[in-house]
Amino acid sequence: MFDPDRDWTCPALGLTPETYWSHCVTVLTFAEEMASKKVATRFGENFSTAALLHDFGKLVLSEHLTPEHRELLRQGTSGCSMVEHESRVLSVNHAEVTAVVTQSWDLPEDLVKAVQYHHSPAEFDHPMCHGLNIANQLASRLESRAAQLEHESESLAVSMSALGMTSEKLNSVLHDGSVRLEETMEIYS
C-alpha cells in the first residue's frame, strides 16, 4: 500500500521525490517536443504515458532495497552504466521492474517494451522506445549526469539513426524542450 508519509529518498538510485518528479516531467517534456516536431512518423498513442512511467521501477526498488543493497549501489558503477550496475547488484534493474509493473497493469505491450528497453533500444526497435531513450538522455544532459551519458552514447546513436534524427534536430529538441520545461516548471513550482 502506498504511504504518502514514507521517506522515498534513495540516494543509491539517485532518488528523492523532487528529483524523481522533475526527471519524469523533463523526459515527458522532451518526448512531447519530439512528437510536436514530428521526429518520427508515429511514436504511438502511449508515448507520453511511457515517458512519465519509464523510471517507476526506481520507486519499487527503493521500497525493497536492503541496507546492504543500498550500500553496494552507492559504492559506484565501476566503469559501467547505472542500469548495468543495478543488474549486477540486484539481478534486476529499474527498467525491468517498470516493465513488470506496467504489464501487471495491463498497459499496452509497446509501452511495456519501451519502458523495459529505454536504456537499450536496439533490443526493441520501435519508435516509442527510441524516442523514450532520446528523451531520457536529453533529460540526463540537462540534469548534468555525465557518467550516465558516457555509458549510453551508443544507444543514443542507435535511436537517432532509427528515427532518422540529425544532430541539428536533436539540438533543436534540446533547446526548445528546455524552454518548454522552464515554462512548465514555473506553472507547477
Short mmCIF file of C-alpha atoms in Angstrom, two decimals:
data_model
loop_
_atom_site.label_atom_id
_atom_site.label_comp_id
_atom_site.label_asym_id
_atom_site.label_seq_id
_atom_site.Cartn_x
_atom_site.Cartn_y
_atom_site.Cartn_z
CA MET A 1 0.00 0.00 0.00
CA PHE A 2 1.21 3.49 -0.83
CA ASP A 3 2.28 5.50 2.19
CA PRO A 4 2.29 9.25 1.40
CA ASP A 5 4.30 9.94 4.57
CA ARG A 6 7.07 7.49 3.70
CA ASP A 7 10.54 8.85 3.00
CA TRP A 8 11.07 7.93 -0.68
CA THR A 9 14.64 9.21 -0.68
CA CYS A 10 17.07 6.62 -2.02
CA PRO A 11 20.48 8.15 -2.83
CA ALA A 12 21.72 4.76 -4.08
CA LEU A 13 19.30 5.13 -7.01
CA GLY A 14 19.73 8.90 -7.25
CA LEU A 15 16.19 9.25 -5.99
CA THR A 16 14.43 11.90 -4.00
CA PRO A 17 10.75 12.74 -4.50
CA GLU A 18 11.79 16.03 -6.10
CA THR A 19 14.41 14.58 -8.46
CA TYR A 20 12.11 11.73 -9.48
CA TRP A 21 9.22 14.06 -10.29
CA SER A 22 11.49 16.55 -12.03
CA HIS A 23 13.18 13.87 -14.14
CA CYS A 24 9.88 12.32 -15.24
CA VAL A 25 8.44 15.73 -16.17
CA THR A 26 11.65 16.56 -18.05
CA VAL A 27 11.52 13.30 -20.01
CA LEU A 28 7.83 13.92 -20.75
CA THR A 29 8.61 17.45 -21.95
CA PHE A 30 11.30 16.24 -24.35
CA ALA A 31 9.04 13.41 -25.55
CA GLU A 32 6.28 15.91 -26.30
CA GLU A 33 8.76 18.23 -28.01
CA MET A 34 9.92 15.40 -30.28
CA ALA A 35 6.33 14.47 -31.07
CA SER A 36 5.46 18.10 -31.89
CA LYS A 37 8.47 18.30 -34.23
CA LYS A 38 7.36 15.05 -35.88
CA VAL A 39 10.75 13.44 -35.29
CA ALA A 40 9.12 10.09 -36.06
CA THR A 41 6.03 9.45 -38.12
CA ARG A 42 4.40 7.75 -35.13
CA PHE A 43 5.66 7.25 -31.58
CA GLY A 44 2.37 5.68 -30.55
CA GLU A 45 -0.51 6.98 -28.52
CA ASN A 46 1.11 5.89 -25.25
CA PHE A 47 4.36 7.80 -25.70
CA SER A 48 3.57 10.42 -23.05
CA THR A 49 2.48 7.75 -20.57
CA ALA A 50 5.70 5.81 -21.19
CA ALA A 51 7.71 9.00 -20.58
CA LEU A 52 6.03 9.55 -17.23
CA LEU A 53 6.32 5.93 -16.10
CA HIS A 54 9.73 4.97 -17.50
CA ASP A 55 11.54 5.07 -14.12
CA PHE A 56 8.69 3.85 -11.90
CA GLY A 57 10.78 0.76 -11.10
CA LYS A 58 13.11 3.01 -9.10
CA LEU A 59 10.28 3.69 -6.66
CA VAL A 60 9.53 -0.02 -6.39
CA LEU A 61 13.19 -0.89 -5.86
CA SER A 62 13.66 1.85 -3.27
CA GLU A 63 10.84 0.32 -1.25
CA HIS A 64 12.50 -3.10 -1.17
CA LEU A 65 16.26 -2.48 -1.08
CA THR A 66 18.08 -3.93 1.89
CA PRO A 67 20.70 -1.75 3.61
CA GLU A 68 23.37 -3.99 2.05
CA HIS A 69 22.00 -3.45 -1.46
CA ARG A 70 21.76 0.29 -0.86
CA GLU A 71 25.43 0.34 0.15
CA LEU A 72 26.53 -1.75 -2.85
CA LEU A 73 24.62 0.52 -5.23
CA ARG A 74 26.00 3.63 -3.53
CA GLN A 75 29.61 2.42 -3.95
CA GLY A 76 29.57 3.33 -7.61
CA THR A 77 29.22 1.81 -11.01
CA SER A 78 32.84 0.71 -11.53
CA GLY A 79 33.03 1.57 -15.21
CA CYS A 80 29.54 0.51 -16.27
CA SER A 81 26.20 2.24 -16.62
CA MET A 82 23.90 2.61 -13.63
CA VAL A 83 21.46 0.17 -15.23
CA GLU A 84 24.19 -2.45 -15.62
CA HIS A 85 25.28 -1.77 -12.04
CA GLU A 86 21.72 -2.28 -10.79
CA SER A 87 21.55 -5.57 -12.69
CA ARG A 88 24.86 -6.76 -11.25
CA VAL A 89 23.94 -5.87 -7.66
CA LEU A 90 20.24 -6.74 -7.70
CA SER A 91 19.93 -9.21 -10.62
CA VAL A 92 17.30 -6.82 -12.00
CA ASN A 93 17.21 -3.16 -12.99
CA HIS A 94 14.63 -0.42 -12.64
CA ALA A 95 13.59 -0.62 -16.30
CA GLU A 96 12.80 -4.33 -15.99
CA VAL A 97 10.84 -3.69 -12.80
CA THR A 98 8.91 -0.92 -14.53
CA ALA A 99 8.05 -3.35 -17.33
CA VAL A 100 6.74 -5.93 -14.85
CA VAL A 101 4.58 -3.32 -13.12
CA THR A 102 3.19 -1.82 -16.34
CA GLN A 103 2.46 -5.32 -17.67
CA SER A 104 0.62 -6.19 -14.45
CA TRP A 105 -1.49 -3.05 -15.01
CA ASP A 106 -2.42 -4.43 -18.46
CA LEU A 107 -0.88 -1.47 -20.25
CA PRO A 108 -0.21 -1.91 -23.98
CA GLU A 109 2.68 -4.14 -24.99
CA ASP A 110 4.51 -1.39 -26.90
CA LEU A 111 4.57 0.76 -23.75
CA VAL A 112 5.74 -2.17 -21.59
CA LYS A 113 8.58 -2.96 -24.01
CA ALA A 114 9.52 0.72 -24.47
CA VAL A 115 9.99 1.27 -20.73
CA GLN A 116 11.80 -2.05 -20.38
CA TYR A 117 14.33 -1.25 -23.10
CA HIS A 118 14.60 2.54 -22.87
CA HIS A 119 18.30 2.19 -21.95
CA SER A 120 18.93 -0.44 -24.65
CA PRO A 121 16.62 0.44 -27.56
CA ALA A 122 18.38 -1.87 -30.01
CA GLU A 123 16.60 -4.70 -28.16
CA PHE A 124 13.16 -3.26 -29.04
CA ASP A 125 13.35 -1.48 -32.37
CA HIS A 126 10.23 0.65 -32.06
CA PRO A 127 9.82 4.42 -32.43
CA MET A 128 8.39 4.76 -28.90
CA CYS A 129 11.41 3.03 -27.38
CA HIS A 130 13.87 5.09 -29.44
CA GLY A 131 12.02 8.31 -28.61
CA LEU A 132 11.98 7.43 -24.91
CA ASN A 133 15.72 6.71 -25.00
CA ILE A 134 16.42 10.08 -26.60
CA ALA A 135 14.09 11.99 -24.24
CA ASN A 136 15.70 10.28 -21.24
CA GLN A 137 19.19 11.13 -22.47
CA LEU A 138 18.25 14.75 -23.14
CA ALA A 139 16.89 14.93 -19.59
CA SER A 140 20.14 13.45 -18.27
CA ARG A 141 22.10 16.00 -20.29
CA LEU A 142 20.05 18.82 -18.79
CA GLU A 143 20.46 17.30 -15.30
CA SER A 144 24.24 17.13 -15.83
CA ARG A 145 24.52 13.38 -15.37
CA ALA A 146 27.66 13.00 -17.48
CA ALA A 147 28.52 9.50 -16.25
CA GLN A 148 25.22 8.13 -17.50
CA LEU A 149 25.60 9.87 -20.85
CA GLU A 150 29.09 8.46 -21.31
CA HIS A 151 27.80 4.90 -20.97
CA GLU A 152 24.75 5.42 -23.16
CA SER A 153 26.17 7.34 -26.11
CA GLU A 154 25.96 4.23 -28.31
CA SER A 155 22.24 3.78 -27.58
CA LEU A 156 21.67 7.47 -28.40
CA ALA A 157 23.32 6.95 -31.78
CA VAL A 158 21.19 3.83 -32.39
CA SER A 159 17.99 5.71 -31.55
CA MET A 160 18.88 8.78 -33.60
CA SER A 161 19.68 6.57 -36.58
CA ALA A 162 16.48 4.56 -36.18
CA LEU A 163 14.41 7.75 -36.18
CA GLY A 164 16.47 9.49 -38.87
CA MET A 165 17.26 12.25 -36.38
CA THR A 166 20.14 14.59 -37.12
CA SER A 167 22.33 16.31 -34.53
CA GLU A 168 20.73 19.59 -35.56
CA LYS A 169 17.25 18.21 -34.83
CA LEU A 170 18.48 16.79 -31.51
CA ASN A 171 19.86 20.20 -30.53
CA SER A 172 16.61 21.85 -31.61
CA VAL A 173 14.61 19.45 -29.41
CA LEU A 174 17.03 20.10 -26.53
CA HIS A 175 16.74 23.89 -26.90
CA ASP A 176 13.00 24.14 -27.49
CA GLY A 177 12.25 21.43 -24.93
CA SER A 178 14.31 23.30 -22.35
CA VAL A 179 12.25 26.44 -22.95
CA ARG A 180 9.03 24.43 -22.68
CA LEU A 181 10.33 22.80 -19.50
CA GLU A 182 11.07 26.17 -17.85
CA GLU A 183 7.51 27.27 -18.59
CA THR A 184 6.12 24.00 -17.21
CA MET A 185 8.20 24.16 -14.02
CA GLU A 186 7.10 27.75 -13.42
CA ILE A 187 3.48 26.61 -13.51
CA TYR A 188 3.98 23.67 -11.14
CA SER A 189 6.57 25.12 -8.74
#
